[in-house]
Amino acid sequence: MLKGIPVSAGISIAPVLRLTHETAITQAESTTPVDTTQELGILSKSVEQAREQLQKLKEQTEEQLGSEKAAILSAHIAFLDDPAFVGEMSALIENQQLVASAAVSQVADQFIALFESMDDAYMKERADDIRDVSRRLIRNISGGDTVISYPEEPFILVAWDVTPSETLQLPLQHVRGIVTAKGGATSHAAILARSLGIPAVMGAGDTLMEKVDSGSLLIIDGTSGQLIVSPDADTLAAFQEKAAQEKKERQWYEAIKDLPAETTDGHRVHLMANMAVPEESDALITSGVEGIGLFRSEFLFMDRSTLPDEAEQFAAYKHVAAAFGDKPVIIRTLDVGGDKHLPALALPQEENPFLGFRAMRISLARPELFLVQLRALLRASAFGRLLIMFPMISHLEQLREAKRLLEQAKAELRAEGIAFDENIAVGMMMEIPGACLQADAFAKEVDFFSIGTNDLVQYTLAVDRMNANIAELYSYYHPAVLRLISQVIGASHRAGIWTGLCGEMAGDPLATKLLLGLGLDEFSGAASVMPKVKERIRSTSLEEAKQLAEHVLTLSTVDEVVQYLKGKAL
Amino acid sequence: MVQFEVTVNVEGGLHARPAALLVNCSSQSQSKITLSKGTKHADGKSILGIMTLGVSQGDTLTVQIDGADEQNVANAIQQLLEQSSSNI
């Protein structure tokens, strides 16, 4: 049995689709008619590019690590010169009318199989060299972008890793689960899986890909992290039973979805959902949430080589604003950098990307781009109830500069006679401890706060949330994090504004009473988990929650907090 | 055509690095070069072909060379395979 990190709850039972980028591309392109001459040209260009890349890499490696390490790259270059390798690919294109990428992957697969069948351990490992070179060729062919086509039937995706864009490209009607060898609970792919309600287990280890074949039946338990390949009849029956139980639970939550998020003593809070792509909005409206607490606008910008212009952004924001009508939609301005890359901006590689050039820091450095987004947001505000939220603010001057640019965008639109919401609310993310400590000063200059616990934990505890080695240290139940949250909410209320929370913590039912007791006004998490949160809110009184929060703030360790909350949850 | 048998002395057998060197050597020749181990054959100009022969130190290879410069190439290849260091 395999085990990974449980990152998105739920049980799924379906056949495996084992994704390597090669096979994905083959499936995607082999159905289109083929121009042989063109495909040969594509192949030879890709080979030439690969040769240049490898030569350069080899020189760098020789310089930095010595010639022994560089020797493997010589072998890779030699593969490119090998008549049995590239020659065979050309032959396949000519004789079997394959597209270049399909020819690459077919020849690669033959050699991979050949090497893997060899007894010698060293030779077995050479399969990896073939994979490496062929993947490079395919990357060159596809210009760095991978086009993936998926089967038209239920499957569980098994892959080394999944990027946020790949997660977004998954066909939601067919994908039943995601399992990866690498990655962890707080990667963006994991967050997306949760927001899309897809059970997922990540970080299952490097042996995953060897142990799971395409087509074999897989059970994944996104709650425990368990993975069972080709289960026996008894195991299968047990999990089918468990899955049915889960379904019943979901139906119960469904039944309460239209009831308000109100405590037994009449205190009303707001339940919202986080959203990444405009296409999700239609599904979210029917899920019973009261609006969007976090719309991640960066997904309009990612996985493309050009930036979306004002018209395109306007169309996307308008779609969401109009879809939600009078329900609020909080749109966060561009938040890239860190683990979210933006090819169109050619951001530099950084030693400490999470402490680097990201989010609002980029927007303020590139006001011409930021103004385009602000204008698009303002224009869309005429079609619904939009709120604007600025990410990653640490200094008051940044907030003032962002607001100044917003005023500039407003002035432009007024001059052009374009309608927008003159009273559009402006808020900021509270995700940097320094800003939280200064919440009273910020509260005077915004309409609302939204606490981003994912980054707040990372910055407060100095724990890289992508690093599996220190994952144990990462917890929003750390007393320091809880004190910062309490402080932010307190400062907002004293200034007469409200505070929401749009991190993972908002969707964790164990944290619900605590957050309620700390005075949180709005909860925004993955739509799939919010009914559970609502049930927690509806089954407690504000008085009880306040007492619980007061006690939790006296505790000293994560463990004490978690044990206490678990005790109270019974 | 030249044909000879050679016992491979290269430490660790014909893995990527010595295979690459062998290919370098054969690619400079106009002749057709075939390496055989038992019933398996490989093009002497194909690194993958050579590697997938799975030649270990001490294995015996049959080398067939057919072309204008066959004698020179035969000498070079024989010398290469008989060297004991893999770090040629």
XYZ file of C-alpha atoms in Angstrom:
658
model
C 0.000 0.000 0.000
C 1.149 3.492 -0.815
C 0.630 6.561 1.298
C 0.939 10.260 0.641
C -0.040 13.541 2.186
C -3.842 13.896 2.248
C -4.531 17.267 0.650
C -8.131 17.214 -0.523
C -10.753 15.126 1.272
C -12.932 12.455 -0.235
C -12.744 8.886 -1.468
C -12.408 8.090 -5.142
C -12.299 4.785 -6.977
C -11.371 4.923 -10.666
C -8.826 3.715 -13.235
C -5.453 5.435 -13.298
C -4.294 7.832 -15.968
C -0.555 7.912 -15.494
C 0.585 11.206 -16.865
C 3.988 11.796 -18.286
C 4.176 14.809 -20.477
C 5.204 12.703 -23.441
C 2.123 10.492 -23.422
C -0.147 13.433 -22.819
C 1.082 15.195 -25.891
C 0.903 12.084 -28.019
C -2.748 11.699 -27.159
C -3.374 15.336 -27.788
C -1.897 15.562 -31.203
C -2.037 12.179 -32.831
C -5.632 12.677 -33.947
C -4.890 15.666 -36.136
C -3.870 15.243 -39.805
C -0.145 15.425 -40.283
C 2.025 17.417 -42.675
C 5.109 15.173 -42.863
C 7.537 17.796 -44.130
C 6.431 20.224 -41.472
C 6.736 17.641 -38.676
C 10.240 16.667 -39.835
C 11.188 20.331 -39.711
C 9.724 20.674 -36.217
C 11.652 17.630 -35.055
C 14.943 18.792 -36.474
C 14.517 22.259 -35.008
C 13.749 20.760 -31.623
C 16.844 18.538 -31.850
C 19.030 21.518 -32.724
C 17.600 23.493 -29.809
C 18.186 20.556 -27.486
C 21.769 20.265 -28.676
C 22.411 23.922 -27.948
C 20.718 23.706 -24.559
C 22.677 20.619 -23.575
C 25.962 22.030 -24.821
C 25.443 25.135 -22.736
C 24.377 23.129 -19.720
C 27.385 20.882 -20.166
C 29.765 23.832 -20.189
C 28.153 25.242 -17.060
C 28.274 21.882 -15.337
C 31.912 21.342 -16.248
C 32.786 24.696 -14.806
C 30.835 24.282 -11.609
C 30.877 20.564 -10.876
C 33.669 19.112 -12.981
C 33.833 16.979 -16.090
C 32.613 13.780 -14.476
C 29.173 15.238 -13.761
C 29.149 16.821 -17.201
C 29.802 13.447 -18.865
C 26.164 12.470 -18.564
C 25.272 15.478 -20.660
C 27.738 14.332 -23.303
C 25.783 11.107 -23.417
C 22.557 13.059 -23.832
C 24.088 14.981 -26.717
C 25.249 11.684 -28.183
C 21.650 10.421 -28.079
C 20.721 13.320 -30.333
C 23.370 12.214 -32.825
C 22.270 8.612 -32.630
C 20.802 7.300 -35.888
C 18.746 4.817 -33.854
C 17.161 7.633 -31.869
C 16.435 10.753 -33.920
C 16.706 8.752 -37.151
C 14.025 6.398 -35.923
C 11.817 9.359 -35.016
C 12.132 10.769 -38.534
C 11.302 7.367 -39.959
C 8.155 7.177 -37.857
C 7.037 10.598 -39.021
C 7.564 9.587 -42.636
C 6.228 6.062 -42.514
C 3.475 6.332 -39.942
C 2.419 9.955 -40.370
C 3.050 10.731 -36.716
C 3.375 14.240 -35.349
C 6.872 15.045 -34.104
C 6.041 14.799 -30.415
C 4.348 11.446 -30.900
C 7.369 10.126 -32.777
C 9.666 11.298 -29.982
C 7.611 9.655 -27.305
C 7.199 6.403 -29.221
C 10.918 5.987 -29.803
C 11.649 7.087 -26.239
C 9.206 4.523 -24.874
C 10.928 1.738 -26.815
C 14.316 2.611 -25.371
C 12.913 3.183 -21.904
C 11.377 -0.287 -22.003
C 14.630 -1.753 -23.320
C 16.753 -0.185 -20.591
C 14.284 -0.992 -17.879
C 14.329 -4.649 -18.860
C 18.087 -4.879 -18.348
C 19.533 -6.623 -15.297
C 22.265 -4.141 -14.615
C 21.135 -1.449 -12.153
C 23.205 1.185 -13.901
C 21.590 0.407 -17.235
C 18.119 0.428 -15.705
C 18.769 3.968 -14.606
C 19.605 4.998 -18.153
C 15.888 4.901 -18.843
C 15.846 8.171 -16.941
C 18.351 9.690 -19.354
C 16.084 8.784 -22.252
C 13.142 10.304 -20.403
C 15.137 13.432 -19.758
C 16.217 13.925 -23.351
C 12.864 13.070 -24.870
C 11.063 15.353 -22.457
C 13.441 18.112 -23.493
C 12.657 17.473 -27.140
C 8.941 17.542 -26.473
C 9.237 20.711 -24.446
C 11.053 22.315 -27.337
C 8.441 21.118 -29.781
C 5.602 22.483 -27.704
C 7.410 25.744 -27.063
C 7.384 25.096 -23.321
C 3.634 24.761 -23.146
C 2.090 21.359 -22.842
C -1.230 20.647 -24.416
C -2.942 17.849 -22.621
C -5.938 15.867 -23.720
C -7.711 13.588 -21.280
C -9.888 10.506 -21.721
C -13.635 10.962 -21.936
C -14.293 8.732 -18.931
C -13.604 8.790 -15.194
C -9.950 8.628 -14.194
C -7.570 9.378 -11.365
C -4.600 11.393 -12.496
C -1.225 10.057 -11.341
C 1.804 12.235 -12.093
C 5.190 13.301 -10.786
C 3.804 16.711 -10.039
C 0.964 18.851 -11.233
C 1.245 22.558 -11.879
C -1.633 24.893 -11.100
C -2.298 25.305 -14.816
C -2.456 21.556 -15.331
C -4.921 21.282 -12.466
C -7.036 23.937 -14.099
C -6.976 22.128 -17.429
C -8.357 18.914 -15.938
C -11.804 17.964 -17.251
C -13.857 18.356 -14.078
C -16.564 15.992 -15.269
C -14.105 13.096 -15.621
C -11.290 13.585 -13.132
C -12.006 11.707 -9.892
C -8.763 12.308 -8.078
C -5.202 13.585 -8.237
C -2.160 11.727 -6.950
C 1.359 13.086 -7.238
C 4.817 11.858 -6.281
C 5.943 15.310 -5.252
C 4.271 18.320 -3.689
C 2.389 18.907 -0.478
C -0.800 20.111 1.128
C -0.204 23.800 0.630
C 0.976 23.835 -2.965
C -1.310 25.745 -5.246
C -2.251 22.563 -7.063
C -3.470 21.195 -3.733
C -5.449 24.323 -2.958
C -7.032 24.160 -6.386
C -7.895 20.495 -5.974
C -9.683 21.394 -2.752
C -11.490 24.329 -4.289
C -12.593 22.130 -7.161
C -13.659 19.386 -4.735
C -11.325 16.794 -6.270
C -9.943 14.262 -3.765
C -6.163 14.472 -3.840
C -3.111 12.849 -2.284
C 0.274 14.419 -2.920
C 3.890 13.744 -2.003
C 3.440 9.968 -2.335
C 7.152 9.579 -3.037
C 9.377 8.804 -5.982
C 8.335 5.156 -6.208
C 4.749 6.131 -7.017
C 5.226 6.164 -10.773
C 6.769 2.670 -10.739
C 3.996 1.161 -8.679
C 1.026 2.520 -10.557
C 0.203 1.752 -14.178
C -2.279 3.427 -16.440
C -5.575 1.619 -16.445
C -5.222 -0.170 -13.115
C -7.954 0.465 -10.570
C -6.953 2.825 -7.786
C -8.602 3.800 -4.526
C -7.547 7.113 -3.089
C -8.582 8.393 0.298
C -8.007 12.126 0.350
C -8.706 12.204 4.086
C -6.111 9.652 5.238
C -3.690 9.803 2.318
C -4.118 6.078 1.655
C -3.614 4.767 -1.890
C -4.601 1.246 -2.839
C -3.645 -0.082 -6.265
C -5.732 -2.916 -7.752
C -7.699 -3.563 -4.533
C -9.081 -7.030 -3.700
C -12.840 -7.488 -3.570
C -13.147 -6.978 0.217
C -11.126 -3.776 0.253
C -13.037 -2.454 -2.708
C -16.362 -3.161 -0.996
C -15.203 -1.482 2.215
C -14.191 1.680 0.404
C -17.346 1.730 -1.689
C -19.268 1.654 1.580
C -17.156 4.504 2.960
C -17.668 6.537 -0.191
C -21.430 6.059 0.092
C -21.290 7.304 3.689
C -19.446 10.409 2.496
C -22.075 11.003 -0.115
C -24.795 10.915 2.532
C -22.894 13.497 4.544
C -22.641 15.739 1.528
C -26.366 15.471 0.999
C -26.939 16.605 4.573
C -24.766 19.644 4.000
C -26.641 20.250 0.797
C -29.863 20.356 2.805
C -28.612 23.220 4.998
C -26.926 25.159 2.246
C -29.570 27.860 1.936
C -29.840 28.506 5.667
C -27.924 31.524 7.011
C -24.557 31.212 8.770
C -25.971 32.252 12.100
C -25.138 31.199 15.633
C -27.811 29.895 18.010
C -27.887 33.318 19.671
C -28.440 35.156 16.411
C -24.941 36.370 15.486
C -24.665 36.431 11.714
C -21.401 35.977 9.795
C -20.800 35.613 6.087
C -19.678 32.502 4.262
C -17.964 33.075 0.965
C -15.902 30.949 -1.407
C -12.452 31.276 -2.906
C -12.321 31.135 -6.674
C -9.573 30.885 -9.257
C -11.176 30.886 -12.680
C -14.277 32.737 -13.896
C -15.689 29.454 -15.211
C -16.152 28.289 -11.627
C -18.665 31.027 -10.851
C -21.713 29.235 -12.195
C -21.019 26.171 -10.071
C -20.392 28.339 -7.003
C -23.676 30.213 -7.225
C -25.554 26.958 -6.757
C -23.389 25.891 -3.797
C -25.072 28.240 -1.356
C -22.169 30.620 -0.698
C -22.955 34.285 -0.225
C -20.327 35.607 -2.548
C -16.669 35.319 -3.460
C -14.263 36.095 -0.645
C -11.235 35.719 -2.846
C -11.045 35.787 -6.618
C -7.449 35.082 -7.597
C -7.011 37.316 -10.611
C -3.522 35.989 -11.341
C -4.951 32.924 -13.061
C -5.971 35.189 -15.909
C -2.317 36.014 -16.318
C -0.616 32.663 -15.924
C 0.308 30.028 -18.491
C 0.409 32.356 -21.437
C 3.112 34.315 -23.142
C 1.298 37.646 -23.346
C -0.529 39.676 -20.708
C -4.319 39.926 -20.902
C -5.300 43.399 -22.079
C -7.935 45.609 -20.505
C -10.750 44.239 -22.667
C -9.964 40.640 -21.781
C -9.643 41.349 -18.069
C -12.816 43.419 -18.117
C -14.710 40.542 -19.741
C -13.516 38.074 -17.084
C -14.288 40.340 -14.106
C -17.619 41.354 -15.602
C -18.587 37.705 -16.064
C -18.074 37.035 -12.353
C -19.611 40.317 -11.177
C -22.708 39.771 -13.304
C -22.989 36.084 -12.364
C -23.169 36.957 -8.657
C -25.501 39.916 -9.075
C -25.832 41.748 -5.762
C -23.627 39.240 -3.936
C -20.142 40.563 -3.179
C -17.131 39.444 -5.199
C -13.734 40.347 -3.745
C -11.140 40.462 -6.486
C -7.533 40.338 -5.431
C -5.183 42.240 -7.718
C -2.311 40.407 -9.361
C -0.541 38.135 -6.874
C 2.281 36.404 -8.720
C 5.843 35.590 -7.840
C 6.618 33.099 -5.085
C 5.577 29.746 -6.542
C 3.396 31.325 -9.219
C 5.329 32.159 -12.331
C 4.285 34.563 -14.988
C 6.034 33.917 -18.309
C 4.787 37.184 -19.803
C 6.608 39.232 -17.165
C 9.896 37.288 -17.360
C 10.407 37.546 -13.608
C 13.980 36.889 -12.501
C 14.901 33.696 -10.659
C 15.252 34.565 -7.002
C 17.025 33.054 -4.022
C 14.013 33.676 -1.782
C 10.997 34.052 -4.046
C 8.521 34.232 -1.165
C 10.436 37.158 0.282
C 11.065 38.662 -3.096
C 9.575 40.508 -6.002
C 5.956 39.430 -5.887
C 2.319 40.542 -5.709
C 1.828 44.246 -4.883
C 5.569 44.816 -5.142
C 5.369 43.951 -8.840
C 2.179 45.971 -9.390
C 3.740 49.088 -7.886
C 6.944 48.635 -9.851
C 4.957 48.297 -13.082
C 2.158 50.886 -12.659
C 1.358 50.789 -16.385
C 0.298 47.133 -15.990
C -1.420 47.733 -12.671
C -3.506 50.568 -14.120
C -4.804 48.256 -16.840
C -6.037 45.856 -14.179
C -7.531 48.642 -12.055
C -9.375 50.113 -15.034
C -10.753 46.679 -15.967
C -11.873 46.092 -12.373
C -13.548 49.482 -12.118
C -15.356 49.040 -15.412
C -16.615 45.616 -14.282
C -17.809 47.143 -10.994
C -20.698 48.727 -12.908
C -22.116 45.241 -13.500
C -22.274 43.821 -9.973
C -20.844 44.257 -6.512
C -17.082 44.163 -6.777
C -14.604 44.813 -3.997
C -10.905 45.338 -4.676
C -8.283 43.739 -2.488
C -4.535 44.402 -2.497
C -2.163 41.510 -1.658
C 1.202 41.434 0.166
C 1.149 44.889 1.681
C 3.768 45.427 4.361
C 4.218 49.202 4.307
C 1.573 51.884 4.624
C 3.176 53.746 1.716
C 2.417 50.768 -0.562
C -1.257 50.919 0.347
C -1.342 54.661 -0.256
C 0.400 54.325 -3.608
C -1.977 51.544 -4.703
C -4.948 53.690 -3.698
C -3.480 56.664 -5.520
C -3.243 54.595 -8.709
C -6.823 53.458 -8.181
C -7.899 57.106 -7.960
C -5.937 57.803 -11.138
C -7.769 54.983 -12.924
C -11.082 56.353 -11.664
C -10.207 59.833 -12.930
C -9.328 58.416 -16.349
C -12.632 56.575 -16.592
C -14.589 59.620 -15.467
C -12.876 61.691 -18.146
C -13.749 59.035 -20.711
C -17.346 58.907 -19.524
C -17.138 55.206 -18.603
C -19.382 53.971 -15.770
C -18.031 52.358 -12.615
C -18.954 51.990 -8.952
C -17.818 55.274 -7.339
C -18.061 53.700 -3.890
C -16.163 50.527 -4.665
C -14.767 49.089 -1.425
C -11.021 48.681 -1.093
C -9.407 46.205 1.235
C -6.075 44.582 1.846
C -4.714 41.136 2.614
C -3.284 40.728 6.087
C -0.597 38.168 5.434
C 2.611 39.825 6.595
C 3.139 39.857 10.377
C 4.461 43.424 10.227
C 1.208 44.642 8.715
C -0.830 42.706 11.291
C 1.097 44.364 14.119
C 0.276 47.713 12.541
C -3.337 46.825 11.777
C -4.682 49.875 13.632
C -2.878 52.203 11.217
C -3.995 50.275 8.115
C -7.588 50.025 9.385
C -7.988 53.787 9.054
C -7.279 53.650 5.317
C -9.197 50.608 4.030
C -12.768 49.339 4.045
C -11.921 45.789 5.078
C -9.182 43.313 5.906
C -8.828 39.776 4.687
C -6.414 37.586 6.589
C -4.423 35.270 4.335
C -3.394 32.502 6.706
C -1.400 30.508 4.147
C 1.236 33.197 3.826
C 0.761 34.596 7.317
C 1.794 31.257 8.837
C 4.735 31.025 6.456
C 6.006 34.476 7.373
C 5.193 34.376 11.095
C 6.841 31.026 11.713
C 9.515 31.333 8.993
C 8.356 28.042 7.468
C 8.549 27.626 3.701
C 5.185 26.101 2.897
C 6.549 24.247 -0.119
C 9.218 22.440 1.905
C 8.099 18.941 2.919
C 10.971 18.568 5.400
C 9.559 21.184 7.709
C 5.874 20.665 7.008
C 5.321 19.728 10.656
C 6.221 23.227 11.769
C 3.583 24.753 9.534
C 0.346 25.289 11.482
C -2.195 28.047 11.742
C -2.906 26.813 15.248
C 0.419 28.238 16.400
C -0.347 30.651 19.273
C 1.626 33.440 17.570
C -0.546 33.181 14.462
C -3.705 33.140 16.552
C -2.591 36.252 18.430
C -1.952 38.090 15.172
C -5.394 37.097 13.878
C -6.990 38.276 17.107
C -5.101 41.553 16.930
C -6.127 42.225 13.303
C -9.799 41.544 13.995
C -9.715 43.707 17.128
C -8.100 46.630 15.273
C -10.623 46.400 12.446
C -13.589 46.462 14.791
C -12.225 49.432 16.720
C -11.967 51.276 13.398
C -15.468 50.231 12.359
C -14.425 47.974 9.476
C -14.768 44.209 9.051
C -12.306 41.353 8.728
C -12.536 38.235 6.625
C -10.240 35.246 6.345
C -9.523 33.687 2.984
C -6.848 31.128 3.847
C -7.136 27.394 4.300
C -8.064 27.956 7.929
C -11.448 29.419 6.963
C -12.476 26.061 5.540
C -11.233 23.970 8.465
C -14.262 23.051 10.618
C -12.004 22.517 13.637
C -11.076 26.208 13.510
C -14.596 27.524 12.957
C -15.668 28.133 16.570
C -12.303 29.643 17.399
C -12.460 32.121 14.511
C -16.049 32.935 15.359
C -15.018 33.613 18.951
C -12.134 35.808 17.817
C -14.750 37.948 16.053
C -14.183 37.019 12.421
C -16.895 38.540 10.220
C -16.423 36.610 6.994
C -15.124 33.115 6.192
C -13.918 32.317 2.691
C -12.708 28.845 1.766
C -13.174 26.190 -0.895
C -16.881 25.976 -1.711
C -16.816 22.231 -1.083
C -15.941 22.610 2.604
C -18.064 25.617 3.497
C -21.268 23.671 4.308
C -19.386 21.917 7.100
C -18.254 25.295 8.405
C -21.813 26.521 8.264
C -22.995 23.570 10.300
C -20.414 24.393 12.969
C -21.543 28.010 13.104
C -25.195 27.063 13.322
C -24.567 24.662 16.180
C -22.838 27.083 18.541
C -23.562 30.349 20.316
C -21.365 33.395 19.973
C -21.034 33.410 23.758
C -19.683 29.865 23.807
C -17.326 30.615 20.898
C -15.958 33.694 22.651
C -15.191 31.729 25.789
C -13.477 29.066 23.725
C -11.364 31.658 21.895
C -10.462 33.403 25.134
C -9.178 30.149 26.568
C -7.304 29.183 23.387
C -5.404 32.475 23.492
C -3.966 31.446 26.878
C -2.488 28.207 25.478
C 1.181 27.946 24.550
C 1.625 25.235 21.929
C 0.056 24.053 18.691
C -0.627 20.699 20.291
C -2.452 22.227 23.259
C -4.600 24.300 20.907
C -5.459 21.374 18.660
C -6.199 19.012 21.569
C -8.395 21.601 23.233
C -10.340 22.305 20.033
C -10.769 18.593 19.360
C -12.059 18.106 22.902
C -14.579 20.890 22.408
C -15.648 19.560 19.034
C -16.964 16.300 20.516
C 35.382 -6.628 -44.394
C 37.210 -7.046 -41.104
C 35.841 -9.171 -38.290
C 37.386 -9.802 -34.906
C 36.547 -10.788 -31.371
C 37.514 -8.685 -28.423
C 37.167 -9.075 -24.672
C 35.913 -5.847 -23.179
C 38.209 -4.671 -20.427
C 36.603 -1.331 -19.760
C 35.838 -1.014 -16.081
C 32.089 -1.227 -15.478
C 31.387 -2.328 -19.052
C 30.108 -0.240 -21.940
C 28.049 2.313 -20.052
C 27.265 5.780 -21.314
C 30.708 7.306 -21.244
C 32.767 4.583 -22.956
C 29.872 3.972 -25.318
C 29.980 7.649 -26.267
C 33.713 7.391 -26.885
C 33.216 4.317 -29.038
C 30.581 6.152 -31.056
C 32.905 9.132 -31.475
C 35.490 6.797 -32.856
C 33.147 4.962 -35.245
C 31.357 8.087 -36.427
C 34.562 9.437 -37.890
C 34.694 6.426 -40.168
C 32.964 5.844 -43.493
C 32.654 2.135 -42.768
C 29.640 0.275 -41.526
C 30.352 -1.012 -38.010
C 28.369 -3.711 -36.246
C 28.915 -4.934 -32.685
C 27.461 -8.257 -31.651
C 27.078 -9.834 -28.254
C 25.658 -13.335 -28.609
C 22.598 -12.946 -30.779
C 22.214 -9.206 -30.174
C 23.584 -6.734 -32.686
C 24.120 -2.995 -32.564
C 25.160 -0.255 -34.945
C 28.591 0.961 -33.817
C 27.472 4.532 -34.508
C 24.473 4.284 -32.198
C 25.181 5.001 -28.556
C 21.794 3.674 -27.545
C 22.329 0.540 -29.598
C 25.653 -0.073 -27.892
C 24.309 0.656 -24.451
C 21.350 -1.637 -24.901
C 23.704 -4.509 -25.774
C 24.380 -4.500 -22.035
C 28.100 -5.178 -22.281
C 29.800 -5.896 -18.942
C 33.492 -5.940 -18.206
C 34.845 -9.314 -19.364
C 32.195 -9.863 -22.044
C 33.314 -10.896 -25.505
C 32.152 -8.841 -28.473
C 32.294 -9.610 -32.159
C 33.083 -6.526 -34.219
C 32.394 -6.370 -37.947
C 33.678 -3.469 -40.022
C 32.958 -2.977 -43.694
C 34.321 -0.024 -45.659
C 37.311 1.773 -47.103
C 39.034 2.591 -43.792
C 38.072 -0.651 -42.066
C 41.555 -1.626 -40.942
C 42.315 1.662 -39.198
C 38.964 1.719 -37.491
C 39.375 -1.880 -36.372
C 42.618 -1.037 -34.612
C 41.149 2.012 -32.910
C 38.093 0.169 -31.682
C 40.041 -2.799 -30.453
C 42.377 -0.551 -28.523
C 39.486 1.310 -26.986
C 37.639 -1.789 -25.827
C 40.730 -3.401 -24.386
C 41.606 -0.471 -22.182
C 40.827 -1.173 -18.576
C 39.993 2.321 -17.397
C 36.489 3.569 -17.964
C 37.917 7.029 -17.630
C 39.477 6.917 -21.080
